[in-house]
CSV table of C-alpha atoms in Angstrom, one decimal:
chain,number,residue,atom,x,y,z
A,7,UNK,CA,-40.7,-59.8,-62.1
A,8,UNK,CA,-43.4,-56.9,-61.0
A,9,UNK,CA,-43.8,-58.8,-57.8
A,10,UNK,CA,-39.8,-58.8,-57.4
A,11,UNK,CA,-39.7,-55.4,-58.2
A,12,UNK,CA,-42.3,-54.4,-55.7
A,13,UNK,CA,-40.6,-56.6,-53.0
A,14,UNK,CA,-37.2,-54.8,-53.8
A,15,UNK,CA,-39.1,-51.4,-53.7
A,16,UNK,CA,-40.6,-52.3,-50.1
A,17,UNK,CA,-37.1,-53.7,-48.8
A,18,UNK,CA,-35.5,-50.4,-50.2
A,19,UNK,CA,-37.7,-48.2,-48.5
A,20,UNK,CA,-37.6,-50.1,-45.3
A,21,UNK,CA,-33.9,-50.1,-45.2
A,22,UNK,CA,-33.9,-46.4,-46.0
A,23,UNK,CA,-36.6,-45.9,-43.2
A,24,UNK,CA,-34.4,-47.7,-40.7
A,25,UNK,CA,-31.3,-46.0,-41.9
A,26,UNK,CA,-32.9,-42.6,-41.1
A,27,UNK,CA,-34.1,-43.4,-37.7
A,28,UNK,CA,-30.5,-44.7,-36.9
A,29,UNK,CA,-28.7,-43.2,-34.2
A,30,UNK,CA,-25.0,-43.0,-33.4
A,31,UNK,CA,-24.3,-43.5,-29.7
A,32,UNK,CA,-20.9,-42.6,-28.3
A,33,UNK,CA,-20.0,-45.1,-24.9
A,34,UNK,CA,-17.2,-44.5,-23.0
A,35,UNK,CA,-15.5,-47.1,-21.2
A,36,UNK,CA,-12.0,-48.4,-20.1
A,37,UNK,CA,-12.2,-52.0,-21.4
A,38,UNK,CA,-9.3,-52.4,-23.7
A,39,UNK,CA,-7.3,-55.7,-22.8
A,40,UNK,CA,-7.7,-58.6,-25.4
A,41,UNK,CA,-10.7,-60.0,-23.3
A,42,UNK,CA,-12.2,-57.0,-22.4
A,43,UNK,CA,-12.4,-56.2,-26.3
A,44,UNK,CA,-14.0,-59.5,-27.2
A,45,UNK,CA,-16.5,-58.6,-24.6
A,46,UNK,CA,-17.5,-55.1,-25.3
A,47,UNK,CA,-17.7,-56.3,-28.9
A,48,UNK,CA,-20.9,-58.4,-27.6
A,49,UNK,CA,-22.7,-55.2,-26.6
A,50,UNK,CA,-21.7,-53.5,-29.7
A,51,UNK,CA,-23.0,-56.0,-31.9
A,52,UNK,CA,-26.3,-56.3,-29.9
A,53,UNK,CA,-26.8,-52.7,-29.9
A,54,UNK,CA,-26.2,-52.2,-34.0
A,55,UNK,CA,-28.5,-55.0,-34.3
A,56,UNK,CA,-31.2,-52.5,-33.2
A,57,UNK,CA,-30.7,-50.2,-36.4
A,58,UNK,CA,-28.5,-47.8,-34.5
A,59,UNK,CA,-24.6,-47.6,-34.4
A,60,UNK,CA,-22.2,-48.0,-31.1
A,61,UNK,CA,-19.5,-45.4,-31.5
A,62,UNK,CA,-16.6,-46.9,-29.1
A,63,UNK,CA,-15.1,-44.3,-26.9
A,64,UNK,CA,-12.7,-47.0,-24.9
A,65,UNK,CA,-10.1,-44.9,-22.9
A,66,UNK,CA,-6.9,-46.8,-22.1
A,67,UNK,CA,-5.8,-47.4,-18.9
A,68,UNK,CA,-8.1,-48.1,-16.0
A,69,UNK,CA,-11.0,-46.9,-14.2
A,70,UNK,CA,-8.7,-44.6,-12.2
A,71,UNK,CA,-7.5,-43.2,-15.5
A,72,UNK,CA,-10.9,-42.9,-17.4
A,73,UNK,CA,-13.1,-41.7,-14.6
A,74,UNK,CA,-11.8,-38.2,-14.3
A,75,UNK,CA,-12.0,-37.8,-18.1
A,76,UNK,CA,-15.4,-39.1,-18.3
A,77,UNK,CA,-16.8,-36.9,-15.4
A,78,UNK,CA,-15.3,-33.8,-16.9
A,79,UNK,CA,-16.7,-34.1,-19.9
A,80,UNK,CA,-20.2,-34.5,-18.3
A,81,UNK,CA,-19.6,-31.5,-15.9
A,82,UNK,CA,-18.0,-29.7,-18.7
A,83,UNK,CA,-21.2,-29.9,-20.9
A,84,UNK,CA,-20.0,-32.4,-23.7
A,85,UNK,CA,-21.4,-35.6,-22.5
A,86,UNK,CA,-21.0,-39.0,-24.1
A,87,UNK,CA,-24.3,-40.8,-25.0
A,88,UNK,CA,-23.5,-43.8,-22.3
A,89,UNK,CA,-20.8,-44.4,-19.8
A,90,UNK,CA,-19.3,-47.0,-17.6
A,91,UNK,CA,-18.9,-46.9,-14.0
A,92,UNK,CA,-18.6,-49.5,-11.0
A,93,UNK,CA,-21.3,-50.5,-8.9
A,94,UNK,CA,-21.7,-48.2,-6.0
A,95,UNK,CA,-21.2,-44.2,-5.5
A,96,UNK,CA,-18.9,-43.1,-8.1
A,97,UNK,CA,-21.5,-41.2,-10.0
A,98,UNK,CA,-23.6,-40.3,-6.9
A,99,UNK,CA,-22.6,-36.7,-7.3
A,100,UNK,CA,-23.3,-36.3,-11.1
A,101,UNK,CA,-26.9,-37.9,-9.9
A,102,UNK,CA,-27.3,-35.3,-7.5
A,103,UNK,CA,-26.7,-32.5,-10.1
A,104,UNK,CA,-29.1,-33.9,-12.3
A,105,UNK,CA,-27.0,-34.8,-14.9
A,106,UNK,CA,-27.9,-38.2,-15.1
A,107,UNK,CA,-30.9,-39.5,-17.0
A,108,UNK,CA,-33.4,-41.4,-14.9
A,109,UNK,CA,-34.0,-44.8,-15.9
A,110,UNK,CA,-36.9,-45.8,-13.6
A,111,UNK,CA,-39.9,-46.1,-16.4
A,112,UNK,CA,-37.4,-48.4,-18.4
A,113,UNK,CA,-36.8,-50.6,-15.6
A,114,UNK,CA,-40.0,-50.9,-14.3
A,115,UNK,CA,-41.1,-51.9,-17.8
A,116,UNK,CA,-38.3,-54.3,-17.6
A,117,UNK,CA,-39.0,-55.7,-14.2
A,118,UNK,CA,-35.5,-55.0,-13.3
A,119,UNK,CA,-36.2,-55.6,-9.5
A,120,UNK,CA,-37.5,-59.1,-10.2
A,121,UNK,CA,-34.8,-60.0,-12.6
A,122,UNK,CA,-31.4,-58.3,-11.0
A,123,UNK,CA,-29.9,-60.2,-8.5
A,124,UNK,CA,-28.6,-59.7,-5.8
A,125,UNK,CA,-30.9,-56.8,-5.2
A,126,UNK,CA,-28.0,-54.7,-3.6
A,127,UNK,CA,-26.6,-54.1,-7.5
A,128,UNK,CA,-29.7,-52.4,-8.1
A,129,UNK,CA,-29.7,-50.5,-5.1
A,130,UNK,CA,-26.2,-49.3,-5.9
A,131,UNK,CA,-28.3,-47.5,-9.2
A,132,UNK,CA,-30.8,-46.2,-6.8
A,133,UNK,CA,-31.1,-42.7,-5.5
A,134,UNK,CA,-34.0,-41.3,-3.6
A,135,UNK,CA,-36.3,-44.3,-5.3
A,136,UNK,CA,-35.2,-43.2,-8.8
A,137,UNK,CA,-33.2,-46.0,-10.7
A,138,UNK,CA,-30.1,-44.2,-12.6
A,139,UNK,CA,-27.9,-47.1,-14.1
A,140,UNK,CA,-28.1,-50.3,-15.7
A,141,UNK,CA,-25.9,-53.0,-13.8
A,142,UNK,CA,-24.2,-55.2,-16.4
A,143,UNK,CA,-22.4,-57.9,-14.6
A,144,UNK,CA,-20.9,-58.8,-11.4
A,145,UNK,CA,-17.1,-58.9,-10.8
A,146,UNK,CA,-15.3,-60.2,-8.0
A,147,UNK,CA,-11.7,-59.4,-6.9
A,148,UNK,CA,-11.6,-62.3,-4.6
A,149,UNK,CA,-9.4,-64.8,-6.6
A,150,UNK,CA,-6.2,-66.3,-7.2
A,151,UNK,CA,-5.0,-67.4,-10.5
A,152,UNK,CA,-2.2,-70.2,-11.4
A,153,UNK,CA,-0.4,-71.5,-14.3
A,154,UNK,CA,-0.9,-75.7,-13.5
A,155,UNK,CA,2.4,-76.2,-15.2
A,156,UNK,CA,4.5,-73.8,-13.5
A,157,UNK,CA,3.9,-75.8,-10.2
A,158,UNK,CA,3.9,-79.4,-11.9
A,159,UNK,CA,7.0,-78.9,-13.7
A,160,UNK,CA,8.9,-78.0,-10.8
A,161,UNK,CA,7.6,-81.0,-8.7
A,162,UNK,CA,5.0,-79.1,-6.7
A,163,UNK,CA,1.3,-79.8,-6.4
A,164,UNK,CA,-1.0,-77.1,-7.5
A,165,UNK,CA,-1.7,-75.0,-4.8
A,166,UNK,CA,-5.4,-75.0,-3.2
A,167,UNK,CA,-5.0,-72.1,-0.7
A,168,UNK,CA,-3.0,-68.9,-0.2
A,169,UNK,CA,-0.9,-71.0,2.4
A,170,UNK,CA,0.3,-73.6,-0.1
A,171,UNK,CA,0.7,-71.1,-2.5
A,172,UNK,CA,3.3,-69.3,-0.2
A,173,UNK,CA,4.7,-72.2,0.7
A,174,UNK,CA,5.5,-73.0,-2.9
A,175,UNK,CA,7.3,-69.8,-3.5
A,176,UNK,CA,10.4,-70.4,-2.9
A,177,UNK,CA,11.0,-73.4,-5.2
A,178,UNK,CA,9.3,-71.2,-8.0
A,179,UNK,CA,11.9,-68.6,-7.7
A,180,UNK,CA,14.5,-71.2,-7.7
A,181,UNK,CA,13.2,-72.1,-10.8
A,182,UNK,CA,13.6,-68.3,-12.2
A,183,UNK,CA,9.6,-68.2,-12.0
A,184,UNK,CA,8.0,-64.9,-10.3
A,185,UNK,CA,5.8,-66.3,-7.8
A,186,UNK,CA,3.1,-63.5,-7.6
A,187,UNK,CA,2.4,-61.1,-10.6
A,188,UNK,CA,1.5,-57.7,-9.6
A,189,UNK,CA,1.1,-54.5,-12.2
A,190,UNK,CA,1.9,-51.1,-10.7
A,191,UNK,CA,-1.7,-50.0,-11.3
A,192,UNK,CA,-2.2,-48.3,-8.3
A,193,UNK,CA,-5.8,-49.9,-7.9
A,194,UNK,CA,-4.4,-53.3,-8.1
A,195,UNK,CA,-2.5,-53.1,-4.7
A,196,UNK,CA,-5.7,-52.1,-3.0
A,197,UNK,CA,-7.5,-55.5,-4.7
A,198,UNK,CA,-4.5,-57.5,-3.4
A,199,UNK,CA,-5.3,-56.4,0.2
A,200,UNK,CA,-9.2,-56.5,0.3
A,201,UNK,CA,-8.9,-60.1,-1.0
A,202,UNK,CA,-6.2,-61.1,1.4
A,203,UNK,CA,-8.6,-59.3,4.1
A,204,UNK,CA,-11.5,-61.2,3.0
A,205,UNK,CA,-9.8,-64.5,2.8
A,206,UNK,CA,-7.6,-64.4,6.0
A,207,UNK,CA,-9.9,-62.3,8.4
A,208,UNK,CA,-13.4,-63.5,6.7
A,209,UNK,CA,-16.2,-61.5,5.1
A,210,UNK,CA,-17.8,-60.6,8.3
A,211,UNK,CA,-14.6,-58.5,9.4
A,212,UNK,CA,-14.4,-57.2,6.0
A,213,UNK,CA,-17.9,-55.9,6.3
A,214,UNK,CA,-17.3,-54.3,9.6
A,215,UNK,CA,-14.2,-52.9,8.4
A,216,UNK,CA,-15.2,-51.0,5.5
A,217,UNK,CA,-19.2,-51.0,6.1
A,218,UNK,CA,-19.3,-50.1,9.5
A,219,UNK,CA,-16.1,-48.1,9.5
A,220,UNK,CA,-14.6,-50.0,12.7
A,221,UNK,CA,-11.3,-48.6,13.3
A,222,UNK,CA,-10.9,-50.5,16.6
A,223,UNK,CA,-11.1,-53.6,14.4
A,224,UNK,CA,-9.1,-52.2,11.9
A,225,UNK,CA,-6.0,-51.9,14.5
A,226,UNK,CA,-6.3,-55.0,15.9
A,227,UNK,CA,-5.1,-58.7,15.8
A,228,UNK,CA,-7.5,-59.8,13.3
A,229,UNK,CA,-5.8,-57.0,10.5
A,230,UNK,CA,-2.6,-57.6,11.9
A,231,UNK,CA,-2.1,-61.2,10.3
A,232,UNK,CA,-3.7,-59.4,6.8
A,233,UNK,CA,-1.1,-56.9,6.9
A,234,UNK,CA,1.6,-59.4,7.3
A,235,UNK,CA,0.2,-61.6,4.5
A,236,UNK,CA,0.3,-58.1,2.7
A,237,UNK,CA,4.0,-57.8,3.3
A,238,UNK,CA,4.8,-61.4,2.2
A,239,UNK,CA,2.6,-60.5,-1.3
A,240,UNK,CA,5.0,-57.5,-1.6
A,241,UNK,CA,7.8,-59.6,-1.2
A,242,UNK,CA,6.7,-62.4,-3.7
A,243,UNK,CA,5.6,-59.5,-6.3
A,244,UNK,CA,9.1,-57.7,-6.1
A,245,UNK,CA,10.0,-59.1,-9.4
A,246,UNK,CA,7.2,-58.8,-11.4
A,247,UNK,CA,7.8,-55.4,-13.0
A,248,UNK,CA,5.1,-55.0,-15.2
A,249,UNK,CA,2.5,-51.9,-15.3
A,250,UNK,CA,-1.2,-52.9,-16.4
A,251,UNK,CA,-2.9,-55.9,-15.2
A,252,UNK,CA,-3.4,-57.8,-18.1
A,253,UNK,CA,0.5,-57.6,-18.3
A,254,UNK,CA,0.6,-59.2,-15.2
A,255,UNK,CA,-2.0,-61.9,-16.1
A,256,UNK,CA,0.2,-62.6,-19.4
A,257,UNK,CA,3.2,-63.5,-16.9
A,258,UNK,CA,0.8,-66.3,-15.5
A,259,UNK,CA,-0.5,-67.5,-18.8
A,260,UNK,CA,3.0,-67.7,-20.1
A,261,UNK,CA,4.3,-69.5,-17.1
A,262,UNK,CA,6.8,-66.7,-16.3
A,263,UNK,CA,4.9,-66.4,-12.9
A,264,UNK,CA,3.2,-68.6,-10.9
A,265,UNK,CA,-0.1,-67.0,-9.9
A,266,UNK,CA,-1.9,-63.5,-9.6
A,267,UNK,CA,-4.2,-62.0,-7.2
A,268,UNK,CA,-6.8,-60.4,-9.9
A,269,UNK,CA,-10.7,-60.3,-10.3
A,270,UNK,CA,-12.5,-62.5,-12.6
A,271,UNK,CA,-12.1,-60.4,-15.6
A,272,UNK,CA,-8.6,-62.0,-15.8
A,273,UNK,CA,-10.5,-65.0,-17.2
A,274,UNK,CA,-11.2,-63.4,-20.4
A,275,UNK,CA,-7.6,-63.2,-21.1
A,276,UNK,CA,-6.9,-66.8,-20.3
A,277,UNK,CA,-9.8,-67.4,-22.7
A,278,UNK,CA,-8.1,-65.2,-25.4
A,279,UNK,CA,-4.9,-67.6,-25.0
A,280,UNK,CA,-7.3,-70.5,-25.5
A,281,UNK,CA,-6.5,-71.7,-22.0
A,282,UNK,CA,-8.7,-74.3,-20.5
A,283,UNK,CA,-10.1,-73.5,-17.1
A,284,UNK,CA,-9.2,-76.6,-14.5
A,285,UNK,CA,-6.4,-77.8,-17.1
A,286,UNK,CA,-4.2,-75.4,-18.1
A,287,UNK,CA,-5.0,-72.7,-15.2
A,288,UNK,CA,-6.4,-73.2,-11.9
A,289,UNK,CA,-8.6,-70.5,-10.0
A,290,UNK,CA,-9.1,-70.0,-6.4
A,291,UNK,CA,-12.1,-68.1,-5.2
A,292,UNK,CA,-11.3,-66.5,-2.1
A,293,UNK,CA,-8.0,-67.7,-2.4
A,294,UNK,CA,-9.1,-70.9,-1.6
A,295,UNK,CA,-9.8,-70.1,2.3
A,296,UNK,CA,-13.3,-68.0,2.5
A,297,UNK,CA,-15.2,-68.5,-0.8
A,298,UNK,CA,-17.3,-65.7,-1.6
A,299,UNK,CA,-18.0,-63.2,-4.2
A,300,UNK,CA,-17.6,-59.5,-3.9
A,301,UNK,CA,-20.9,-58.0,-5.7
A,302,UNK,CA,-18.7,-55.2,-7.4
A,303,UNK,CA,-19.0,-55.0,-11.2
A,304,UNK,CA,-20.2,-52.3,-13.9
A,305,UNK,CA,-22.9,-50.3,-14.8
A,306,UNK,CA,-23.6,-48.1,-17.4
A,307,UNK,CA,-25.1,-44.3,-17.0
A,308,UNK,CA,-26.7,-42.2,-19.4
A,309,UNK,CA,-25.9,-38.1,-19.4
A,310,UNK,CA,-28.8,-36.1,-20.3
A,311,UNK,CA,-28.8,-34.5,-23.4
A,312,UNK,CA,-31.3,-32.3,-25.2
A,313,UNK,CA,-31.7,-34.6,-28.4
A,314,UNK,CA,-34.4,-36.7,-28.6
A,315,UNK,CA,-33.1,-39.4,-31.1
A,316,UNK,CA,-30.2,-39.7,-28.8
A,317,UNK,CA,-32.5,-40.3,-25.4
A,318,UNK,CA,-34.5,-42.8,-27.6
A,319,UNK,CA,-31.3,-44.8,-28.5
A,320,UNK,CA,-30.1,-44.6,-25.1
A,321,UNK,CA,-33.0,-46.3,-23.6
A,322,UNK,CA,-32.7,-49.0,-26.4
A,323,UNK,CA,-29.3,-49.6,-25.5
A,324,UNK,CA,-30.1,-50.0,-21.4
A,325,UNK,CA,-32.6,-52.7,-22.4
A,326,UNK,CA,-30.1,-54.7,-24.9
A,327,UNK,CA,-27.2,-54.5,-22.2
A,328,UNK,CA,-29.6,-56.4,-19.6
A,329,UNK,CA,-31.6,-58.7,-22.1
A,330,UNK,CA,-30.9,-62.3,-21.7
A,331,UNK,CA,-29.1,-62.7,-24.8
A,332,UNK,CA,-26.7,-60.0,-24.3
A,333,UNK,CA,-26.1,-60.9,-20.9
A,334,UNK,CA,-24.8,-64.3,-21.9
A,335,UNK,CA,-22.7,-63.4,-24.4
A,336,UNK,CA,-21.4,-60.5,-22.8
A,337,UNK,CA,-20.6,-62.2,-19.6
A,338,UNK,CA,-19.2,-65.7,-21.0
A,339,UNK,CA,-16.4,-63.3,-22.7
A,340,UNK,CA,-15.8,-60.8,-19.8
A,341,UNK,CA,-15.1,-63.8,-17.3
A,342,UNK,CA,-18.0,-61.8,-14.8
A,343,UNK,CA,-21.3,-63.2,-13.9
A,344,UNK,CA,-24.6,-62.1,-15.2
A,345,UNK,CA,-26.8,-59.6,-13.2
A,346,UNK,CA,-30.0,-61.9,-14.1
A,347,UNK,CA,-30.6,-64.8,-12.3
A,348,UNK,CA,-32.9,-66.2,-15.4
A,349,UNK,CA,-30.5,-66.7,-18.0
A,350,UNK,CA,-29.0,-70.1,-19.2
A,351,UNK,CA,-25.3,-70.3,-18.7
A,352,UNK,CA,-24.5,-74.1,-20.0
A,353,UNK,CA,-21.3,-73.0,-21.7
A,354,UNK,CA,-20.0,-71.6,-18.7
A,355,UNK,CA,-16.4,-72.8,-17.9
A,356,UNK,CA,-15.2,-74.3,-14.6
A,357,UNK,CA,-14.3,-71.0,-13.2
A,358,UNK,CA,-17.5,-69.3,-14.0
A,359,UNK,CA,-19.3,-72.2,-12.3
A,360,UNK,CA,-17.5,-71.8,-9.2
A,361,UNK,CA,-18.5,-68.3,-9.2
A,362,UNK,CA,-21.9,-69.0,-10.1
A,363,UNK,CA,-22.0,-71.8,-7.0
A,364,UNK,CA,-20.8,-69.5,-4.6
A,365,UNK,CA,-23.5,-66.4,-5.9
A,366,UNK,CA,-26.4,-69.3,-5.8
A,367,UNK,CA,-25.3,-70.4,-2.0
A,368,UNK,CA,-25.6,-66.4,-1.1
A,369,UNK,CA,-21.8,-65.9,0.0
A,370,UNK,CA,-21.5,-62.4,-1.0
A,371,UNK,CA,-20.3,-59.2,0.1
A,372,UNK,CA,-20.6,-55.8,-1.3
A,373,UNK,CA,-17.8,-53.9,-3.4
A,374,UNK,CA,-15.8,-51.0,-1.3
A,375,UNK,CA,-17.2,-48.7,-3.7
A,376,UNK,CA,-20.8,-49.4,-2.4
A,377,UNK,CA,-19.7,-49.1,1.3
A,378,UNK,CA,-17.4,-45.9,1.2
A,379,UNK,CA,-17.3,-42.6,-0.5
A,380,UNK,CA,-14.8,-42.2,-3.8
A,381,UNK,CA,-12.7,-39.8,-1.5
A,382,UNK,CA,-12.4,-42.7,1.5
A,383,UNK,CA,-11.4,-45.4,-1.3
A,384,UNK,CA,-8.9,-43.0,-2.6
A,385,UNK,CA,-7.2,-42.6,0.7
A,386,UNK,CA,-7.2,-46.5,1.0
A,387,UNK,CA,-5.7,-46.9,-2.4
A,388,UNK,CA,-3.2,-43.9,-1.9
A,389,UNK,CA,-1.9,-45.9,1.0
A,390,UNK,CA,-1.7,-49.3,-0.4
A,391,UNK,CA,0.5,-47.7,-3.6
A,392,UNK,CA,2.9,-46.6,-1.0
A,393,UNK,CA,3.1,-49.9,1.1
A,394,UNK,CA,3.4,-52.2,-2.0
A,395,UNK,CA,6.2,-49.7,-3.5
A,396,UNK,CA,8.2,-48.9,-0.4
A,397,UNK,CA,9.5,-52.1,1.4
A,398,UNK,CA,10.8,-49.9,4.0
A,399,UNK,CA,7.2,-49.3,5.1
A,400,UNK,CA,6.6,-51.8,7.6
A,401,UNK,CA,3.2,-53.7,8.0
A,402,UNK,CA,2.5,-52.2,11.5
A,403,UNK,CA,2.8,-48.8,10.0
A,404,UNK,CA,0.4,-49.5,7.0
A,405,UNK,CA,-2.1,-50.9,9.8
A,406,UNK,CA,-1.8,-47.7,11.7
A,407,UNK,CA,-2.4,-45.6,8.9
A,408,UNK,CA,-5.3,-48.0,7.4
A,409,UNK,CA,-7.1,-47.5,11.3
A,410,UNK,CA,-6.7,-43.9,11.0
A,411,UNK,CA,-8.1,-43.6,7.5
A,412,UNK,CA,-11.1,-45.8,8.5
A,413,UNK,CA,-12.0,-44.0,11.6
A,414,UNK,CA,-12.8,-40.8,9.3
A,415,UNK,CA,-14.4,-42.3,6.4
A,416,UNK,CA,-17.4,-41.8,5.1
């Protein structure tokens, strides 16, 4: 009995010590859909297991809604402990202003340069040789998601590429099915255009336009066919009538729409709905035309704070996020690909395997956030919001405006 009391006392003391060292970390992000919430819960669970506490700071909407709020808090002296941004230059000015924590020591200890693949992900976190963020996934927008039954029940073969999808659209419309689901959030229209550009004009054209700022190419015949395809997509999506991207995904899941151009995060919604990849739905990377993975995705930054306990817990969260176990658990739920090349993804489904295959082949392109400034990207977004919402704007006019934006992009 005495021994039991000693063990109990020791355990109580250990719990008390752990509780005393526990630190609450507010983490802001814009992951609020069903699939996203399931994925972010894996981060929270892994971090809470360290004895600290994840305090969820989800901001409803999208990155376009959340980022200004996040930036305002950081610059206004009310920083969160950690915050999501996309890979690229979105946090560049905050880093330059000295408001973000330098993670170089943690990255070197964890040998991030050896494990992060492709290396461009870590390059996006690096400024003047110092590392300021932890990349957590690879998200590519280059996908077309299809409800198999919507086609098969109407005597159609499930499309294998964009042209077949467009050809099947009239029969879907006759059956009262929206061919292409598309929400009204501004970024969705830009995503659709970028995906069409990469698929129909090719990844080299995409890189020259957004990376090299080739305005002549942007105004040329290669892009003309892309803008014509965008006009077709606009017509196919005219009866979509939803706002959020996940509402558009739900139209596909429920058979009210035939397909959706959307990033691989849509897969999380199919999984929550207990849909089986390759059976209930089909995923076509690169619209079934040019199979590439855009190395966009998400990273977490850690604002500087004058609190030793929070600073210590920030470091623990950074390590947890990139650990092999968390990378597997999070990305399987998110529908994204891991940033590590050394993790076991034997549980990956049909769509994730397609993505991993493309990644292994090296068929990758950078995201536009990695190629252009936030201001230039916003101008592109504004153009495609107008184009997709104004049937009176011709493909020719939109292309001329696009070429002008590219000519002055930075």
